Coordinates of C-alpha atoms and ligand atoms in Angstrom, one line a residue:
M173 CA -0.3 22.6 -7.4
T174 CA 2.5 22.8 -10.0
V175 CA 1.0 22.2 -13.6
N176 CA 2.8 18.9 -14.9
S177 CA 1.4 16.8 -17.7
P178 CA 0.0 13.3 -16.4
S179 CA 2.1 10.2 -17.0
T180 CA 0.6 6.9 -18.0
I181 CA 2.3 3.7 -17.0
R182 CA 0.9 0.3 -18.5
V183 CA 0.4 -2.6 -16.1
P184 CA 1.1 -5.2 -19.0
L185 CA -0.8 -8.3 -18.0
P186 CA -2.0 -10.5 -20.6
A187 CA -5.8 -10.1 -21.2
R188 CA -6.0 -7.8 -18.2
G189 CA -3.5 -5.3 -18.6
Y190 CA -4.4 -1.5 -17.7
D191 CA -3.2 2.1 -17.4
V192 CA -2.1 3.8 -14.3
V193 CA -2.6 7.6 -14.8
V194 CA -0.5 9.8 -12.5
G195 CA -1.1 13.6 -12.7
A196 CA -1.9 16.5 -10.6
G197 CA -5.5 17.7 -10.6
L198 CA -6.8 14.7 -12.4
T199 CA -10.2 14.6 -10.6
G200 CA -11.9 17.4 -12.2
G201 CA -11.5 15.7 -15.5
L202 CA -12.3 12.3 -14.3
G203 CA -15.8 11.8 -15.6
A204 CA -14.1 12.2 -19.3
R205 CA -11.4 9.8 -18.7
L206 CA -13.8 7.2 -17.2
L207 CA -16.6 7.5 -20.0
P208 CA -14.4 5.3 -22.6
L209 CA -14.2 2.6 -19.9
L210 CA -17.9 2.2 -19.1
A211 CA -20.3 -0.1 -21.0
R212 CA -23.2 2.3 -19.6
P213 CA -22.7 5.7 -18.2
K214 CA -23.2 4.6 -14.6
V215 CA -20.9 4.0 -11.6
A216 CA -21.0 3.5 -7.9
I217 CA -18.4 5.4 -5.8
V218 CA -17.2 4.0 -2.9
T219 CA -15.3 6.3 -0.4
D220 CA -14.8 7.0 3.4
A221 CA -16.5 9.8 5.3
T222 CA -13.2 11.8 5.5
V223 CA -12.6 11.9 1.7
A224 CA -16.3 12.3 1.0
R225 CA -16.1 15.5 3.0
L226 CA -13.1 16.8 1.3
H227 CA -13.2 15.8 -2.2
L228 CA -16.5 13.8 -3.3
A229 CA -18.1 17.0 -4.5
K230 CA -15.3 17.5 -7.1
L231 CA -15.7 13.9 -8.4
E232 CA -19.2 14.1 -8.4
A233 CA -19.2 17.2 -10.6
S234 CA -16.9 15.8 -12.9
L235 CA -19.0 12.7 -13.4
A236 CA -22.2 14.8 -13.7
A237 CA -20.2 16.8 -16.5
S238 CA -19.9 13.8 -18.4
S239 CA -23.4 12.5 -17.9
I240 CA -22.4 9.8 -15.9
V241 CA -25.3 8.6 -13.3
H242 CA -23.7 7.9 -10.0
D243 CA -24.2 7.0 -6.2
A244 CA -21.7 7.1 -3.5
V245 CA -21.4 4.5 -0.7
V246 CA -19.7 6.3 2.3
V247 CA -18.1 3.8 4.9
P248 CA -16.5 5.0 8.1
A249 CA -12.6 6.2 7.8
G250 CA -9.9 3.8 8.8
E251 CA -8.5 0.2 9.0
S252 CA -11.5 -1.0 10.9
S253 CA -13.5 -0.7 7.8
K254 CA -11.7 -3.6 6.2
S255 CA -14.1 -6.0 8.3
F256 CA -16.8 -8.7 7.3
P257 CA -19.6 -6.4 9.0
E258 CA -18.5 -3.6 6.7
L259 CA -18.0 -5.6 3.6
A260 CA -21.2 -7.3 4.2
G261 CA -23.0 -4.0 4.2
L262 CA -21.2 -2.6 1.3
C263 CA -22.0 -5.4 -1.1
D264 CA -25.8 -5.0 0.2
R265 CA -25.4 -1.3 -0.9
L266 CA -24.2 -2.0 -4.2
L267 CA -26.6 -4.7 -5.0
A268 CA -29.4 -2.3 -3.7
L269 CA -27.8 0.5 -6.0
G270 CA -28.5 -1.8 -9.0
V271 CA -24.9 -2.7 -9.7
E272 CA -25.0 -5.2 -12.6
R273 CA -22.3 -7.6 -14.0
N274 CA -21.0 -4.9 -16.4
D275 CA -20.9 -1.9 -14.2
V276 CA -17.9 -0.1 -12.6
V277 CA -17.3 0.4 -9.0
V278 CA -14.9 3.3 -8.1
A279 CA -12.8 3.1 -5.1
F280 CA -12.0 6.7 -4.2
G281 CA -10.0 6.8 -1.2
G282 CA -6.9 5.4 0.6
G283 CA -5.8 1.8 1.0
V284 CA -8.7 0.9 3.3
V285 CA -11.3 1.9 0.7
G286 CA -9.2 0.3 -2.1
D287 CA -9.0 -3.0 -0.3
L288 CA -12.6 -3.1 0.9
A289 CA -14.1 -1.7 -2.2
G290 CA -12.0 -3.9 -4.5
F291 CA -12.8 -7.0 -2.5
A292 CA -16.4 -6.0 -2.7
A293 CA -16.0 -5.4 -6.7
A294 CA -14.3 -8.9 -6.8
I295 CA -17.3 -10.8 -5.2
V296 CA -20.4 -8.9 -6.0
R297 CA -22.3 -10.6 -8.6
R298 CA -19.0 -12.9 -9.1
G299 CA -17.3 -9.6 -9.8
V300 CA -17.7 -6.2 -11.5
A301 CA -15.1 -4.1 -13.0
L302 CA -13.2 -1.8 -10.6
I303 CA -11.4 1.7 -11.2
Q304 CA -8.9 2.9 -8.3
A305 CA -8.8 6.4 -7.9
P306 CA -6.4 6.6 -4.8
T307 CA -6.2 9.7 -2.5
T308 CA -3.5 8.7 -0.1
L309 CA 0.1 8.6 -0.9
L310 CA 0.1 4.9 0.2
A311 CA -2.6 3.9 -2.1
Q312 CA -1.2 6.1 -5.2
V313 CA 2.2 4.0 -4.9
D314 CA 1.3 0.8 -3.9
S315 CA -2.4 -0.5 -2.8
S316 CA -4.3 0.9 -5.8
L317 CA -2.4 -1.1 -8.3
G318 CA -1.6 -4.9 -8.3
G319 CA -5.0 -6.2 -7.9
K320 CA -4.7 -7.4 -4.2
T321 CA -8.0 -6.8 -2.5
G322 CA -9.3 -8.0 1.0
I323 CA -10.2 -7.2 4.6
N324 CA -8.6 -8.3 7.9
S325 CA -9.5 -11.2 10.1
R326 CA -9.1 -11.7 13.8
L327 CA -5.9 -13.7 13.2
G328 CA -4.2 -11.0 11.1
K329 CA -4.3 -8.4 8.4
N330 CA -5.3 -9.0 4.8
L331 CA -5.7 -12.8 5.5
I332 CA -9.4 -12.6 3.7
G333 CA -9.4 -11.4 0.1
A334 CA -9.2 -11.9 -3.7
F335 CA -7.1 -10.9 -6.7
H336 CA -9.1 -8.6 -8.6
Q337 CA -7.2 -6.1 -11.1
P338 CA -8.8 -2.8 -11.7
R339 CA -9.6 -1.6 -15.3
A340 CA -7.4 1.6 -14.7
V341 CA -5.7 3.6 -12.0
F342 CA -6.1 7.3 -11.8
A343 CA -3.9 9.1 -9.2
D344 CA -4.5 12.7 -8.7
V345 CA -1.5 13.7 -6.3
A346 CA -3.2 17.1 -6.0
L347 CA -5.6 15.4 -3.6
L348 CA -2.6 14.7 -1.2
D349 CA -2.8 18.4 -0.3
T350 CA -5.3 17.7 2.3
L351 CA -3.7 14.7 3.7
P352 CA -2.6 14.9 7.2
E353 CA 1.3 15.0 7.3
R354 CA 1.7 11.8 9.4
E355 CA -0.3 10.0 6.8
M356 CA 1.9 11.5 4.1
R357 CA 5.1 10.4 5.9
A358 CA 3.7 6.7 6.4
G359 CA 2.7 6.7 2.7
Y360 CA 6.6 7.8 1.9
A361 CA 7.8 4.6 3.9
E362 CA 6.3 2.5 0.8
V363 CA 8.3 4.8 -1.7
V364 CA 11.4 4.1 0.3
K365 CA 10.6 0.6 0.0
Y366 CA 10.6 0.7 -4.0
A367 CA 14.1 1.9 -3.7
L368 CA 15.4 -0.3 -1.1
L369 CA 14.1 -3.5 -3.0
G370 CA 15.6 -2.6 -6.3
D371 CA 16.8 0.7 -7.4
R372 CA 19.6 2.4 -5.2
P373 CA 19.8 5.4 -7.7
F374 CA 16.2 6.1 -6.6
F375 CA 17.3 6.0 -2.7
E376 CA 20.2 8.3 -3.5
W377 CA 17.5 10.4 -5.3
L378 CA 15.3 10.4 -2.4
E379 CA 18.0 11.4 -0.1
A380 CA 18.3 14.3 -1.9
N381 CA 14.7 14.9 -2.5
G382 CA 12.6 13.2 0.0
S383 CA 11.5 16.4 1.9
R384 CA 10.4 17.8 -1.3
V385 CA 8.3 14.8 -1.9
V386 CA 6.5 14.6 1.7
A387 CA 6.2 18.5 1.3
R388 CA 3.8 18.1 -1.5
N389 CA 2.8 20.5 -4.5
S390 CA 6.0 19.6 -6.1
P391 CA 7.4 18.2 -9.3
E392 CA 9.3 15.7 -6.9
L393 CA 6.1 14.2 -5.7
L394 CA 4.7 13.5 -9.1
R395 CA 8.0 12.2 -10.1
A396 CA 8.2 9.9 -7.0
V397 CA 4.7 8.3 -7.6
S398 CA 5.4 7.8 -11.1
R399 CA 8.4 5.8 -10.1
C400 CA 6.9 3.8 -7.5
C401 CA 4.1 3.1 -10.1
E402 CA 6.7 2.0 -12.9
A403 CA 8.2 -0.2 -10.3
K404 CA 5.1 -1.8 -9.1
A405 CA 3.8 -2.3 -12.4
R406 CA 7.0 -4.3 -13.6
I407 CA 6.8 -6.4 -10.7
V408 CA 3.3 -7.3 -10.8
A409 CA 3.5 -8.0 -14.6
R410 CA 6.4 -10.4 -14.1
D411 CA 4.7 -12.2 -11.2
E412 CA 0.7 -11.3 -10.8
T413 CA -0.2 -13.7 -8.2
E414 CA 3.1 -13.5 -6.0
T415 CA 4.6 -16.9 -6.6
D416 CA 8.3 -15.3 -6.3
E417 CA 9.4 -11.9 -7.5
R418 CA 6.3 -10.0 -6.0
A419 CA 7.3 -11.1 -2.4
L420 CA 9.9 -8.5 -2.6
L421 CA 7.4 -6.0 -2.2
N422 CA 6.8 -7.4 1.2
L423 CA 10.1 -5.8 2.4
G424 CA 9.4 -4.8 6.1
H425 CA 5.9 -6.1 5.9
T426 CA 6.4 -9.5 8.0
F427 CA 7.6 -7.4 10.7
A428 CA 5.1 -4.7 10.0
H429 CA 2.1 -6.8 10.0
A430 CA 3.0 -8.4 13.1
L431 CA 3.6 -5.0 14.8
E432 CA 0.4 -3.5 13.6
A433 CA -1.5 -6.5 14.9
A434 CA 0.1 -5.9 18.3
A435 CA -0.7 -2.3 18.5
G436 CA -4.4 -3.1 17.2
Y437 CA -4.6 -1.6 13.7
G438 CA -5.3 1.8 14.9
D439 CA -3.8 5.4 15.2
R440 CA -1.2 3.9 17.6
L441 CA 0.8 2.8 14.6
L442 CA -0.1 3.3 11.1
H443 CA 0.7 0.8 8.4
G444 CA 3.2 3.0 6.6
E445 CA 4.9 3.6 9.9
A446 CA 5.1 -0.2 10.8
V447 CA 6.6 -0.5 7.3
A448 CA 9.4 1.9 8.3
I449 CA 10.2 -0.2 11.2
G450 CA 9.8 -3.4 9.6
M451 CA 12.4 -2.1 6.8
A452 CA 14.8 -0.9 9.4
M453 CA 14.4 -4.3 11.4
A454 CA 14.8 -6.4 8.1
F455 CA 18.0 -4.3 7.5
R456 CA 19.4 -5.1 10.9
L457 CA 18.5 -8.4 10.7
S458 CA 20.3 -8.8 7.5
A459 CA 23.3 -7.0 8.9
R460 CA 23.3 -9.4 12.1
L461 CA 23.2 -12.4 9.7
G462 CA 26.2 -11.2 7.7
H463 CA 24.3 -10.4 4.7
C464 CA 24.4 -6.5 4.5
P465 CA 27.0 -3.9 5.5
A466 CA 26.3 -2.0 8.7
A467 CA 26.7 1.5 7.0
H468 CA 23.7 0.8 4.7
V469 CA 21.7 0.2 7.9
D470 CA 22.9 3.7 9.5
R471 CA 21.8 5.2 6.0
L472 CA 18.6 3.8 5.9
E473 CA 17.9 4.6 9.4
S474 CA 19.1 8.1 9.2
H475 CA 17.0 8.9 6.0
L476 CA 13.6 7.4 7.6
A477 CA 14.7 9.6 10.8
R478 CA 15.0 12.7 8.7
I479 CA 11.8 12.3 7.0
G480 CA 10.2 11.6 10.6
L481 CA 9.5 8.1 10.4
P482 CA 10.1 5.8 13.4
T483 CA 12.7 2.9 13.2
T484 CA 12.3 0.7 16.2
A485 CA 9.6 -1.1 17.7
R486 CA 10.5 0.5 20.8
S487 CA 9.3 3.8 19.7
V488 CA 5.7 2.6 19.5
T489 CA 3.8 4.0 22.2
G490 CA 2.5 1.8 24.8
A491 CA 3.1 -2.0 25.7
L492 CA 4.2 -4.3 23.0
P493 CA 3.8 -8.0 23.4
R494 CA 6.9 -10.4 24.3
A495 CA 9.1 -11.5 21.4
A496 CA 7.7 -14.9 21.4
D497 CA 4.1 -13.6 20.8
L498 CA 5.2 -11.2 17.9
L499 CA 7.0 -14.5 16.3
D500 CA 3.5 -16.4 16.9
I501 CA 1.7 -13.5 15.1
M502 CA 4.5 -13.7 12.3
R503 CA 3.6 -17.5 11.7
Q504 CA 0.1 -16.5 10.8
D505 CA 1.3 -14.2 8.3
K506 CA 0.0 -15.1 4.9
K507 CA 3.7 -15.6 3.5
A508 CA 4.4 -18.4 6.0
R509 CA 4.4 -21.5 3.8
S510 CA 4.9 -25.3 5.3
G511 CA 5.5 -23.5 8.4
A512 CA 8.8 -21.6 7.5
I513 CA 8.4 -17.9 8.0
A514 CA 9.3 -16.1 4.7
L515 CA 11.5 -12.9 5.2
V516 CA 12.6 -10.3 2.7
L517 CA 16.3 -9.6 3.7
V518 CA 18.7 -7.3 2.0
R519 CA 22.5 -7.4 0.6
G520 CA 22.3 -3.5 0.8
I521 CA 20.0 -0.7 -0.2
G522 CA 18.8 -1.6 -3.6
E523 CA 19.3 -5.5 -3.3
A524 CA 16.7 -7.4 -1.6
F525 CA 16.1 -11.2 -1.7
L526 CA 13.3 -13.7 -0.4
T527 CA 14.4 -16.5 2.2
R528 CA 12.8 -19.0 4.2
D529 CA 16.1 -20.2 5.7
V530 CA 16.4 -18.2 8.9
A531 CA 15.8 -20.5 11.8
E532 CA 13.1 -19.5 14.3
Q533 CA 15.4 -19.4 16.9
R534 CA 17.6 -16.7 15.4
I535 CA 14.6 -14.6 14.5
L536 CA 13.2 -14.9 18.1
S537 CA 16.6 -13.7 19.7
F538 CA 16.7 -11.0 16.9
L539 CA 12.9 -9.9 18.2
E540 CA 14.2 -10.0 21.9
T541 CA 17.1 -7.6 21.0
E542 CA 14.8 -5.3 19.0
L543 CA 12.3 -5.2 21.7
D544 CA 14.4 -4.7 24.8
G545 CA 17.1 -2.6 23.2
T546 CA 20.1 -4.5 24.7
Ligands
NAD808 N1 -3.8 -4.1 -1.6 C1 -2.6 -3.9 -1.6 O1 -1.8 -4.2 -2.4 C2 -2.0 -3.1 -0.5 C3 -0.6 -2.5 -0.3 C4 -0.6 -1.9 0.8 C5 -1.2 -1.3 1.7 N2 -2.6 -1.9 1.7 C6 -3.5 -1.6 2.7 O2 -3.5 -0.1 2.8 C7 -4.5 0.1 4.0 C8 -3.5 1.6 4.3 O3 -3.8 2.3 3.4 P1 -4.0 4.1 3.6 O4 -2.6 4.4 4.5 O5 -4.0 4.8 2.3 O6 -4.8 4.3 4.7 P2 -6.5 4.7 4.8 O7 -7.4 4.4 3.6 O8 -7.2 4.4 6.1 O9 -6.2 6.5 4.8 C9 -5.7 7.0 5.9 C10 -6.5 8.0 6.4 O10 -6.5 9.3 5.6 C11 -7.6 9.7 5.2 N3 -7.5 10.3 3.5 C12 -7.6 9.5 2.8 N4 -7.3 10.5 1.5 C13 -7.4 11.5 2.2 C14 -7.1 12.9 1.6 N5 -6.7 12.9 0.3 N6 -7.0 14.1 2.2 C15 -7.1 13.9 3.9 N7 -7.4 12.6 4.3 C16 -7.5 11.6 3.6 C17 -8.5 8.5 5.4 O11 -9.9 8.9 5.5 C18 -8.1 7.8 6.7 O12 -8.3 8.3 7.8 C19 -4.0 -1.0 4.9 O13 -5.2 -1.5 5.2 C20 -2.9 -1.8 4.2 O14 -3.3 -3.3 4.5 C21 -2.9 -2.6 0.7
ZN809 ZN1 2.4 -1.9 2.9

């Protein structure tokens, strides 16, 4: 890994502000970085089986070197761990390990571990401290900061959860060396999201450097992760509980969540892949409604395709539901309020806005076009 000094980004929330440290090779020194944040030198690590196999020994050695007592709870890898049975098992394990009110839970994994362990930390003993140590690109640029935690419901993704801000986030980009390429590309979709929603120069930079970001082991990766964390920190600080501006982070997500629900939250369609399709759909719908020039749609589609990301629902393997069923799922999305479907649309690359004014009939006919390809 190229040696670059870590950068620290502050999430400046009143009373709950915290640092996000982004660097290559942070895990080896994590014990020393954690020590000042602990009430007593004891932590519970939550991780998944894959991350445990690849990286847990490194983290444990670093905790041991700082004389931090530690236990690890290992959950199965994959989205299906964001469930009530896993949550219940995890809470019981944390209590059995003697986790007390001032103790710290370290979420060491991707977005699934972060969301599940974060929610457990929010509710065990009515809330214990949480440290996020994200190990996927998606988690490093998005899910580990901002304080949203939760699990999935039969009725939709992330419908059960809590806001629980971490005490700190440590994003070690060297851990991404072992991430499967498909996961890396999926995480990159969230990187593109930040550029699309408010940072056109960043999109231009990604057009030139995106392939070096996904290739890993590059200064470009470190730079991209830091830039995304800065953007998210800014947005979260202005709108912690998503009354307004934070909703822009859902660019592509209303469509993505419906597609993921339809595809069964599995290997068929990863979250980031669904987001890539959802963002392209948001651009196409924006163009269709006259908000966005067609040239911007083309530019986004060709960038996503160059990185190897899907841009249409039709590219998802296997059968998809009918447009009316997808619309039903979209209505269940937690961003739907008083019945109106909230959509993040765009005026172009770098200019997103939230609207509840698109009539359902128009969304339905758009979805029909998207699914039929006519
Ligand atoms: N809380 C939020 O604000 C927020 C934001 C965006 C997404 N999310 C959630 O995040 C989840 C997706 O996160 P994800 O994409 O990280 O998925 P994930 O946690 O399932 O990780 C993807 C896969 O990569 C493996 N993995 C993790 N780190 C690895 C590493 N360093 N090397 C090799 N393999 C590794 C995991 O075991 C898993 O199989 C979704 O559930 C989504 O809803 C939450
Ligand atoms: Zn996302």
